[in-house]
One Martini backbone bead per residue (centre of mass of N, CA, C, O) as a GRO file, in nm:
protein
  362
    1UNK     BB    1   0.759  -3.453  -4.319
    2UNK     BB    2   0.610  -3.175  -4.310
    3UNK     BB    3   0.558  -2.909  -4.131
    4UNK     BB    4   0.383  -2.744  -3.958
    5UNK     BB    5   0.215  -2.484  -3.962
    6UNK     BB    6   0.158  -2.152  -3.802
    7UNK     BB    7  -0.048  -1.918  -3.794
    8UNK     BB    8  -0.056  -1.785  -3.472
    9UNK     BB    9   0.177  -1.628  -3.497
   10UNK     BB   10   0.357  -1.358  -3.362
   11UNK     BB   11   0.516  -1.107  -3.422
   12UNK     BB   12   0.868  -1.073  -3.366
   13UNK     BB   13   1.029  -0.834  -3.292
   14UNK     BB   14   1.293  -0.629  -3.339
   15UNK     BB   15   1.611  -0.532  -3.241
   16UNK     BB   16   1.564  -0.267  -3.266
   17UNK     BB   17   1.311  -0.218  -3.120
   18UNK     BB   18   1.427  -0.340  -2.810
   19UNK     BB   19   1.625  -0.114  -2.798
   20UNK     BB   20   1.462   0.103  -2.778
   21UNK     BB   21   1.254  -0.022  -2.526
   22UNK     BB   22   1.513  -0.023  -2.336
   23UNK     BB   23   1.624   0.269  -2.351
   24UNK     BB   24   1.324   0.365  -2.256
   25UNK     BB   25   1.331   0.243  -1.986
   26UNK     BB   26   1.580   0.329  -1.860
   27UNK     BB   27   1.558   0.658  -1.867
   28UNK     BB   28   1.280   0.624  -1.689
   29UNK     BB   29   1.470   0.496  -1.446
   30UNK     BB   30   1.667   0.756  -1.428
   31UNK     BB   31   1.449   0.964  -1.369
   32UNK     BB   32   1.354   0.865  -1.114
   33UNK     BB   33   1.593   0.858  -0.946
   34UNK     BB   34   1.687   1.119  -0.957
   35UNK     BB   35   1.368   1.255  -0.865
   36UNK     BB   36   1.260   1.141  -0.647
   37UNK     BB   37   1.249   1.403  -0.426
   38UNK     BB   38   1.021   1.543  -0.674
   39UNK     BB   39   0.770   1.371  -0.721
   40UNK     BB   40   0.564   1.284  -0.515
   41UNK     BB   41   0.346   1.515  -0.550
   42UNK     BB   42   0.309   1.415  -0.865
   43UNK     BB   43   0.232   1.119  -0.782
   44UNK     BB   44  -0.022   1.178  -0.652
   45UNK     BB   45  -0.193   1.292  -0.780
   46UNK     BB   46  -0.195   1.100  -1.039
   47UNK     BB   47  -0.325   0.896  -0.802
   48UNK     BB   48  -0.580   1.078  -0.723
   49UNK     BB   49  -0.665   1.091  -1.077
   50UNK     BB   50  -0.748   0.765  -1.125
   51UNK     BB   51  -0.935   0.752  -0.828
   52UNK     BB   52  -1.129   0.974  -0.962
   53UNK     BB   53  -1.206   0.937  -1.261
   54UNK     BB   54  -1.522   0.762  -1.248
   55UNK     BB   55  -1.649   1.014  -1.055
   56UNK     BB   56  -1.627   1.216  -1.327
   57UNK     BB   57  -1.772   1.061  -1.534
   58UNK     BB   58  -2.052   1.045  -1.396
   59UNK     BB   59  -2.101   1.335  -1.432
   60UNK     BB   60  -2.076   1.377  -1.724
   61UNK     BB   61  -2.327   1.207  -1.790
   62UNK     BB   62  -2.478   1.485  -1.637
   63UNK     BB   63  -2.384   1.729  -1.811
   64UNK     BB   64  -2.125   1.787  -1.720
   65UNK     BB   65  -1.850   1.936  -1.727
   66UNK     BB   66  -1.518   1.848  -1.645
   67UNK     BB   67  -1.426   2.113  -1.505
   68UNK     BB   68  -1.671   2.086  -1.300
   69UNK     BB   69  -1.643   1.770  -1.202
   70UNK     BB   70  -1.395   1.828  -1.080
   71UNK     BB   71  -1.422   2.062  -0.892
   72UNK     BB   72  -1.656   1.908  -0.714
   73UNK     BB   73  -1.481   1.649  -0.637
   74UNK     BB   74  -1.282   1.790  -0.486
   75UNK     BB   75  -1.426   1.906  -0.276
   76UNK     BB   76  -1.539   1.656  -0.180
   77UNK     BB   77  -1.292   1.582  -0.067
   78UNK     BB   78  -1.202   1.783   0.105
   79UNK     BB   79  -1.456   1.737   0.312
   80UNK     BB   80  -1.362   1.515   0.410
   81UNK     BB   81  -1.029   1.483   0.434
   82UNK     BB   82  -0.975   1.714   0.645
   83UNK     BB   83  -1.132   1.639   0.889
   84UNK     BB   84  -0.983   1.373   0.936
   85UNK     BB   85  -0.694   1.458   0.941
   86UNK     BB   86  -0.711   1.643   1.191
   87UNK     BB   87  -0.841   1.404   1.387
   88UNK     BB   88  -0.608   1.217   1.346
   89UNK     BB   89  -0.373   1.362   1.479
   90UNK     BB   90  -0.475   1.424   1.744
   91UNK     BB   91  -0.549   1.135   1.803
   92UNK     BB   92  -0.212   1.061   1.790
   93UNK     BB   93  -0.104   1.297   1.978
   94UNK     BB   94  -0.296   1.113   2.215
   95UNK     BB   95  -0.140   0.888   2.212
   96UNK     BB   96   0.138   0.924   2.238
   97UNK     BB   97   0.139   1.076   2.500
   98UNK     BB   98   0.037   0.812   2.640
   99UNK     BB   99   0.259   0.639   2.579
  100UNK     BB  100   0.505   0.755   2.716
  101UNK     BB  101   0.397   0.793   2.985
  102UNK     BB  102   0.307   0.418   3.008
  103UNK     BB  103   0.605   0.289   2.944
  104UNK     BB  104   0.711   0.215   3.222
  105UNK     BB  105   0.457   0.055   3.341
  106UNK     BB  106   0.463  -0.157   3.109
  107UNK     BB  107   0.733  -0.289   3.176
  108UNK     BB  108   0.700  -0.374   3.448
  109UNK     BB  109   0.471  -0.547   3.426
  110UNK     BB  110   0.597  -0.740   3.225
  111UNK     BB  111   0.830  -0.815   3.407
  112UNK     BB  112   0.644  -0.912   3.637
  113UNK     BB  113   0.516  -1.171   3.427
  114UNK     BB  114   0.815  -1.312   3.357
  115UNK     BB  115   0.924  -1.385   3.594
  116UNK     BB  116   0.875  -1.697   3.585
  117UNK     BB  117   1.017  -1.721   3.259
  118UNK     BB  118   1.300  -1.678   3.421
  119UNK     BB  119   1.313  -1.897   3.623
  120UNK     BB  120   1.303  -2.124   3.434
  121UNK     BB  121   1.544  -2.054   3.275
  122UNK     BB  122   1.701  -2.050   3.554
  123UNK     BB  123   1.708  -2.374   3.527
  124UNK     BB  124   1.772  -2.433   3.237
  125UNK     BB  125   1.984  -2.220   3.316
  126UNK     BB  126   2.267  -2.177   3.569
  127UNK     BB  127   2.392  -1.935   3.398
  128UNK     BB  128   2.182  -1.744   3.426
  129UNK     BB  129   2.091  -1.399   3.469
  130UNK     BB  130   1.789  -1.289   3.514
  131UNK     BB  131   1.860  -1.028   3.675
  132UNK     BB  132   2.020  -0.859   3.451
  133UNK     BB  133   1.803  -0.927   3.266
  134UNK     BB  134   1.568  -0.743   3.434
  135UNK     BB  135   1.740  -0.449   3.416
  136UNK     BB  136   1.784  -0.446   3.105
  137UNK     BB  137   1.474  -0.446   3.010
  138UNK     BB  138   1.404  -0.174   3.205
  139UNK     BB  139   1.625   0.036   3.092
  140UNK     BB  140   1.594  -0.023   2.772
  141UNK     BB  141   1.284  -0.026   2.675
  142UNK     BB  142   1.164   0.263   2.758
  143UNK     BB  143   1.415   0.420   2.659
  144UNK     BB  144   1.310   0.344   2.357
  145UNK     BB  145   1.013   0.363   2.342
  146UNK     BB  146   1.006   0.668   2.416
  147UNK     BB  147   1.186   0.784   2.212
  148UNK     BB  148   1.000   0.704   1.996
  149UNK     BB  149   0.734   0.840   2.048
  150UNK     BB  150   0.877   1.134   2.015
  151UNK     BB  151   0.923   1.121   1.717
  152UNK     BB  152   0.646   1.024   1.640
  153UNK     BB  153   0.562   1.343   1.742
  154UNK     BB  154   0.737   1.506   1.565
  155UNK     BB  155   0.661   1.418   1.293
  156UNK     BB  156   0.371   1.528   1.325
  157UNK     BB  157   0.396   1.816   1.420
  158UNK     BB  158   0.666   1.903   1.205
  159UNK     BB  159   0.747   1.760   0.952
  160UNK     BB  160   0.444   1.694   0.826
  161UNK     BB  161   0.369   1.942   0.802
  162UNK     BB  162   0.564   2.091   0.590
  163UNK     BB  163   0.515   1.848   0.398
  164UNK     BB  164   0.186   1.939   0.350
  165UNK     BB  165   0.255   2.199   0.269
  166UNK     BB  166   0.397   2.212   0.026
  167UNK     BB  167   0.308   1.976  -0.113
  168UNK     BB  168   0.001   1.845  -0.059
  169UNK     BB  169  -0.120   2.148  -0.029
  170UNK     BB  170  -0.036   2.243  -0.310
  171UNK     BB  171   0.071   2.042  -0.579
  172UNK     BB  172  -0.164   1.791  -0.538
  173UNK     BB  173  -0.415   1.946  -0.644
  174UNK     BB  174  -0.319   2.042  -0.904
  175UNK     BB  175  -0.231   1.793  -1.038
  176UNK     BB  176  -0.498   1.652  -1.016
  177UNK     BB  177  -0.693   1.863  -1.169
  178UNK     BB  178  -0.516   1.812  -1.437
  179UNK     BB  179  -0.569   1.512  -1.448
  180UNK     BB  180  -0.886   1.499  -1.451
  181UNK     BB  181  -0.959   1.706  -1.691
  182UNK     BB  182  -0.708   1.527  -1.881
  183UNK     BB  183  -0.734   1.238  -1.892
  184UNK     BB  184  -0.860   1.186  -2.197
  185UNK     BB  185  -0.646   1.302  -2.326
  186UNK     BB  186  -0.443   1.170  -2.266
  187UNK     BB  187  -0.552   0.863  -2.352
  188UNK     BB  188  -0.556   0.969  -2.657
  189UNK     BB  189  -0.260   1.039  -2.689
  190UNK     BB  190  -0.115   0.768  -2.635
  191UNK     BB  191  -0.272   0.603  -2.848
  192UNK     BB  192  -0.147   0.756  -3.068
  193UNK     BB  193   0.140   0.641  -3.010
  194UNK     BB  194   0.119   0.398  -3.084
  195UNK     BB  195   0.170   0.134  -3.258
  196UNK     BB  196   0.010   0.005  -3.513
  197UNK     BB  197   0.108  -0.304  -3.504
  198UNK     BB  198   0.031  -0.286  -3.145
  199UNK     BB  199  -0.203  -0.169  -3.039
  200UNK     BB  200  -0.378  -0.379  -2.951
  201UNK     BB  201  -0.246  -0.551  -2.766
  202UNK     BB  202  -0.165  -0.300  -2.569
  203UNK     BB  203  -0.457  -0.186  -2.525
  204UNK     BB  204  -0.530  -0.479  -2.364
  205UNK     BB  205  -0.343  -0.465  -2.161
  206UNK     BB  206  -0.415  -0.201  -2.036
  207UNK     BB  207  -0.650  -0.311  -1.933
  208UNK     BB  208  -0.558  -0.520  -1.731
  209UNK     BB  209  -0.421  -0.339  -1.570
  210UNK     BB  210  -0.655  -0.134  -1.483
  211UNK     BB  211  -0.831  -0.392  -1.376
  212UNK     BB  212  -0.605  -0.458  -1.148
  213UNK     BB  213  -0.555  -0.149  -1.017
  214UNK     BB  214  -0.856  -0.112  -0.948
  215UNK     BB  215  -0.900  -0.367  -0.746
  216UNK     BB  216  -0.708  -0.298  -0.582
  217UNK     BB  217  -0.636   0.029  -0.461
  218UNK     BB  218  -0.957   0.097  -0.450
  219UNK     BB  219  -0.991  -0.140  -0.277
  220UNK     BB  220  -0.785  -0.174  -0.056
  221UNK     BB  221  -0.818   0.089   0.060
  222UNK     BB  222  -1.142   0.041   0.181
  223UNK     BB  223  -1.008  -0.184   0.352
  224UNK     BB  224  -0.835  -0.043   0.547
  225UNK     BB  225  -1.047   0.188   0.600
  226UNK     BB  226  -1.263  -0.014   0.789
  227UNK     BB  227  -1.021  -0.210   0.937
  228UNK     BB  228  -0.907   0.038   1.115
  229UNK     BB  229  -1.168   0.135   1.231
  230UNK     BB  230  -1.263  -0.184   1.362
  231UNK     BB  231  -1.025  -0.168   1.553
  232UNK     BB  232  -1.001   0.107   1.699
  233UNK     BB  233  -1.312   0.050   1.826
  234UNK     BB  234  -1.264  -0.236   1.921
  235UNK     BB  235  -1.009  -0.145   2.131
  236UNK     BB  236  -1.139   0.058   2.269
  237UNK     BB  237  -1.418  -0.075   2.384
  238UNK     BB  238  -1.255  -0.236   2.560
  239UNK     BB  239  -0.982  -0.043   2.684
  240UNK     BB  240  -0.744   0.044   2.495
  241UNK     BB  241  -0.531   0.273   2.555
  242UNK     BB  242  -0.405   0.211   2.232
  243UNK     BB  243  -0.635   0.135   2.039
  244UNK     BB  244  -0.663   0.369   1.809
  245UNK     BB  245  -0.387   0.360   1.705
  246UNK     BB  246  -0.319   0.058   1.638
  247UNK     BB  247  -0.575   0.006   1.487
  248UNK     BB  248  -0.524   0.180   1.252
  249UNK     BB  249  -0.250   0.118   1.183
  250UNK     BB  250  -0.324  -0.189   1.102
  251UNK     BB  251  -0.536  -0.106   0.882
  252UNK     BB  252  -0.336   0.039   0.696
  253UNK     BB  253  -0.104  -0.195   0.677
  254UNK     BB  254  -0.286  -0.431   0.534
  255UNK     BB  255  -0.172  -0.366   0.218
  256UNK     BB  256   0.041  -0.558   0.376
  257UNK     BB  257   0.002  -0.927   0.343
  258UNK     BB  258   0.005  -0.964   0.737
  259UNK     BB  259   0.137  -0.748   0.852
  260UNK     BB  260  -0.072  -0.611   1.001
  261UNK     BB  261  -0.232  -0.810   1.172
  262UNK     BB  262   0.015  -0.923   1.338
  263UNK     BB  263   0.139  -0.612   1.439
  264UNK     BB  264  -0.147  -0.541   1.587
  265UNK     BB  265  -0.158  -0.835   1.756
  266UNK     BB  266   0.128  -0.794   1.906
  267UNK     BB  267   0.074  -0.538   2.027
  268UNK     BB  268  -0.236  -0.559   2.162
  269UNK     BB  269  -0.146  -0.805   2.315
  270UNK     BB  270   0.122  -0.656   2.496
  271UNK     BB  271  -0.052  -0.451   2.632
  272UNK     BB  272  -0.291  -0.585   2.753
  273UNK     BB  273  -0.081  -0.758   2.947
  274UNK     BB  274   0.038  -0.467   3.080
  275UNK     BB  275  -0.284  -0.361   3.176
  276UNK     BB  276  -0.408  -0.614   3.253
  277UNK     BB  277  -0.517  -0.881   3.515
  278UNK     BB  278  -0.730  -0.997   3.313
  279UNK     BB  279  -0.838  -1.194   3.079
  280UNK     BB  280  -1.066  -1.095   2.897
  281UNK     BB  281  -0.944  -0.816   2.753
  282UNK     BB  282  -0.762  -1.010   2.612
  283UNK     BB  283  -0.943  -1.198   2.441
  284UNK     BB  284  -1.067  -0.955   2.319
  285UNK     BB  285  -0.822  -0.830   2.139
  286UNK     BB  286  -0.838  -1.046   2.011
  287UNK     BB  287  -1.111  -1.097   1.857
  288UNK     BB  288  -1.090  -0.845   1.704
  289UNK     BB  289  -0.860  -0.991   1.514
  290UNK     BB  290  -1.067  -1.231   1.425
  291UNK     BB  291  -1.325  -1.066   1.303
  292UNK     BB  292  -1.098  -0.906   1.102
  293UNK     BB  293  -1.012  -1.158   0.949
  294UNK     BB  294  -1.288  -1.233   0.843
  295UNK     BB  295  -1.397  -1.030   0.717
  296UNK     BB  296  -1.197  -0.984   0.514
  297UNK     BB  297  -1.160  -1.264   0.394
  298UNK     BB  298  -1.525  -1.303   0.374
  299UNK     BB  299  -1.559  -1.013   0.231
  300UNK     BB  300  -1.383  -0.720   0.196
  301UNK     BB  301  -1.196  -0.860  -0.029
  302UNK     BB  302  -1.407  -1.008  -0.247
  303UNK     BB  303  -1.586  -0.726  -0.293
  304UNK     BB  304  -1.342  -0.505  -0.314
  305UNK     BB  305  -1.102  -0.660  -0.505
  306UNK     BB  306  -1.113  -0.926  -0.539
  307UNK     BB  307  -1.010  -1.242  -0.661
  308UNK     BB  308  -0.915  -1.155  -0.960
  309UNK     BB  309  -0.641  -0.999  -0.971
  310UNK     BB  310  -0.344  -1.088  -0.972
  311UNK     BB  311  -0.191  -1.052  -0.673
  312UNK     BB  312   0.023  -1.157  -0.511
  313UNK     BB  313   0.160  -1.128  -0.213
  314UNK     BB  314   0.465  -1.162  -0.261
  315UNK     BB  315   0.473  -0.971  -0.480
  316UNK     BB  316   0.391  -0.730  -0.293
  317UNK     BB  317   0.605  -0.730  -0.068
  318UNK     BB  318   0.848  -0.713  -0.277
  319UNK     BB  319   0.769  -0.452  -0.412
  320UNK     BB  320   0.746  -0.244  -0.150
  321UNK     BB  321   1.051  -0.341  -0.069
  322UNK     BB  322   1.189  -0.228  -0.339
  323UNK     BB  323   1.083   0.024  -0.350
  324UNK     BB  324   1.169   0.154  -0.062
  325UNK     BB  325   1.479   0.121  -0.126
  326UNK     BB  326   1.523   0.280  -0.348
  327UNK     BB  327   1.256   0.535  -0.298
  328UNK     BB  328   1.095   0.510  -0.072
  329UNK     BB  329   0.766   0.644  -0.052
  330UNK     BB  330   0.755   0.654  -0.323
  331UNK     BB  331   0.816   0.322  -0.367
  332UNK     BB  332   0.546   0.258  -0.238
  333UNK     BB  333   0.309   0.388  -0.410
  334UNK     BB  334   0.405   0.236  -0.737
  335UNK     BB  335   0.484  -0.061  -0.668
  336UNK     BB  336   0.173  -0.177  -0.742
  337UNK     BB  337   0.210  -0.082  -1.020
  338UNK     BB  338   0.445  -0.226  -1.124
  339UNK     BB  339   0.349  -0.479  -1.018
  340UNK     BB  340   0.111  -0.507  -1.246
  341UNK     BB  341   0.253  -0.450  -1.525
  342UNK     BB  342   0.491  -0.694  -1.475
  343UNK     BB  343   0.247  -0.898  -1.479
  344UNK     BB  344   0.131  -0.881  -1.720
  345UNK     BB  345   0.379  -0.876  -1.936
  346UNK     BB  346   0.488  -1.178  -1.830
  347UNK     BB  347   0.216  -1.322  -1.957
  348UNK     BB  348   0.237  -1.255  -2.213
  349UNK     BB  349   0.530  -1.346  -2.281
  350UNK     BB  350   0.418  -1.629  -2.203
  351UNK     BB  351   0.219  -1.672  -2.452
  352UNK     BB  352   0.443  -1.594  -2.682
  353UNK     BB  353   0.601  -1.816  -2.614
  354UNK     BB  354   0.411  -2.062  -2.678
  355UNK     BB  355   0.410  -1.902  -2.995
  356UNK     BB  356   0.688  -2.013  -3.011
  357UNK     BB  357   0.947  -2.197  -3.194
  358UNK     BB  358   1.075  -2.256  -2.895
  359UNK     BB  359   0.859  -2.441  -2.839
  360UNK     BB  360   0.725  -2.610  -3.043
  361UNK     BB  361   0.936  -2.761  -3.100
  362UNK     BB  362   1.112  -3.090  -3.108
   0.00000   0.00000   0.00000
């Protein structure tokens, strides 16, 4: 018998078509790898101008020129975000400042309450050194964390701001407000350019990624910033010294799924025990990060991000993580949108496989 045809197969590119998107592919990744150093402050813009592009459309609907409905929406940015900025700074130069001094004795206290687990190991390891191994983490301890607080209000004081001052306050609002002005003029240039014989596709595509990185980075930003505040507001009134700056912390790096919430959940919970003597602070600690966990999961996450984003916590993970060791803090920005394109891209490609006669073969 004859096979039947399939008539829903869709045309598969040719070999110079392939080549020609794989060389432009390539390019496009050594142009970035290239100029990493000085992209940072122009792709912050462009996803400035992503985040803020529907509430420019909103104002133009209300009859206002584009360019008037761009200034006003970035007005109305900068004046949330700079004091909001300068208040979290202090807030955080001032818990800096009390980490520093405060971690001899939280080193002391914890190694005084370990004691008891060293006597224990040291019946069941009779060769076990107790004593050297309690003056080795109290020598080794206070001074790398003591470091480390130093370096980071270093960072805050110094060199981020001179870094905030040349890119993020100068050239990062230039590159939004022109991308925000013209970003619907972007979006009909790009259309205009796409294959005529592949534009449906493409844009049915680009719909999707949209739809997606949509979902994800507006909705997860929302998320960060409720959760951080939740967090810090929540351990600050249990009365944990650091419970500001570690609870901000943790709600901000939630958008790494499931780091922000352990790694907060375990400094928070290491500081409780080695500032309080009773118990019930220690377990308001944990309630907090337990009704964080609660809110997130089934209220915050669910109505801001969206439960069909379609984007795996795993493939987000290794995304953010092989963006920063490329690219540093650029390839953690892009990551997620890069991991939404290439989830998209390779679900069409598994589509376009199962109708094409490599699969339906006998």
């Amino acid at each position: 018998m004859p096979r039947k045809v399939i008539t829903d197969i869709q045309p598969t590119p040719t070999r110079s078509n392939r080549f020609f998107w794989l060389t432009l592919f390539a390019l496009f990744c050594a142009f970035v790898y290239i100029l990493r150093s000085v992209l940072l402050p122009f792709v912050a813009g462009i996803i400035i101008g992503y985040l803020l592009d529907p509430l420019v459309d909103k104002f133009t609907r209300l009859k206002m020129s584009r360019t008037w409905a761009t200034v006003l929406v970035l007005i109305l940015v900068l004046l949330l975000i700079v004091p909001a900025v300068v208040m979290l700074a202090n807030v955080i130069d001032s818990q800096l400042s009390t980490f520093i001094s405060v971690v001899p004795g939280y080193v002391a206290t914890l190694l005084h309450k370990a004691e008891p687990l060293l006597a224990d190991l040291k019946a069941l390891f009779p060769a076990l050194d107790a004593e050297k191994i309690r003056e080795y983490l109290q020598a080794n301890m206070a001074n790398n964390l003591k470091i480390l607080g130093k370096v980071l209000r270093s960072l805050v004081s110094g060199g981020m701001a001179i870094v905030n001052l040349i890119s993020l306050l100068l050239i990062t609002p230039v590159v939004a407000f022109y991308m925000l002005r013209d970003w619907d003029k972007f979006i009909d240039k790009m259309r205009s350019l796409l294959p005529r014989k592949s534009k449906k596709s493409i844009e049915q595509q680009a719909r999707e990624i949209d739809r997606m990185m949509a979902g994800f980075i507006r909705g997860q930003l929302s998320v960060c910033v409720i959760l951080g505040s939740f967090y810090a507001i929540g351990l600050h009134l249990v009365g944990l010294d650091l419970g500001l700056l570690v609870g901000f912390l943790a709600g901000i790096i939630s958008f790494i799924p499931y780091v922000g919430t352990i790694s907060g959940f375990i400094t928070a919970t290491a500081l409780a025990f080695a500032q309080f003597s009773t118990p019930l602070p220690i377990i308001s600690v944990m309630l907090v990060f337990a009704v964080g966990q609660f809110l997130e999961g089934n209220f915050l996450t669910p109505k801001l991000v969206g439960e069909n984003v379609g984007l795996h916590p795993v493939w987000v993970m290794f995304a953010l993580l092989a963006g920063g060791v490329l690219l540093g803090f650029l390839g953690l920005m892009i990551a997620v949108p890069a991991a939404a394109i290439i989830g998209v891209l390779v679900r069409h490609a598994l589509m376009n496989y199962k109708k094409s006669h490599l699969y339906l073969q006998d």
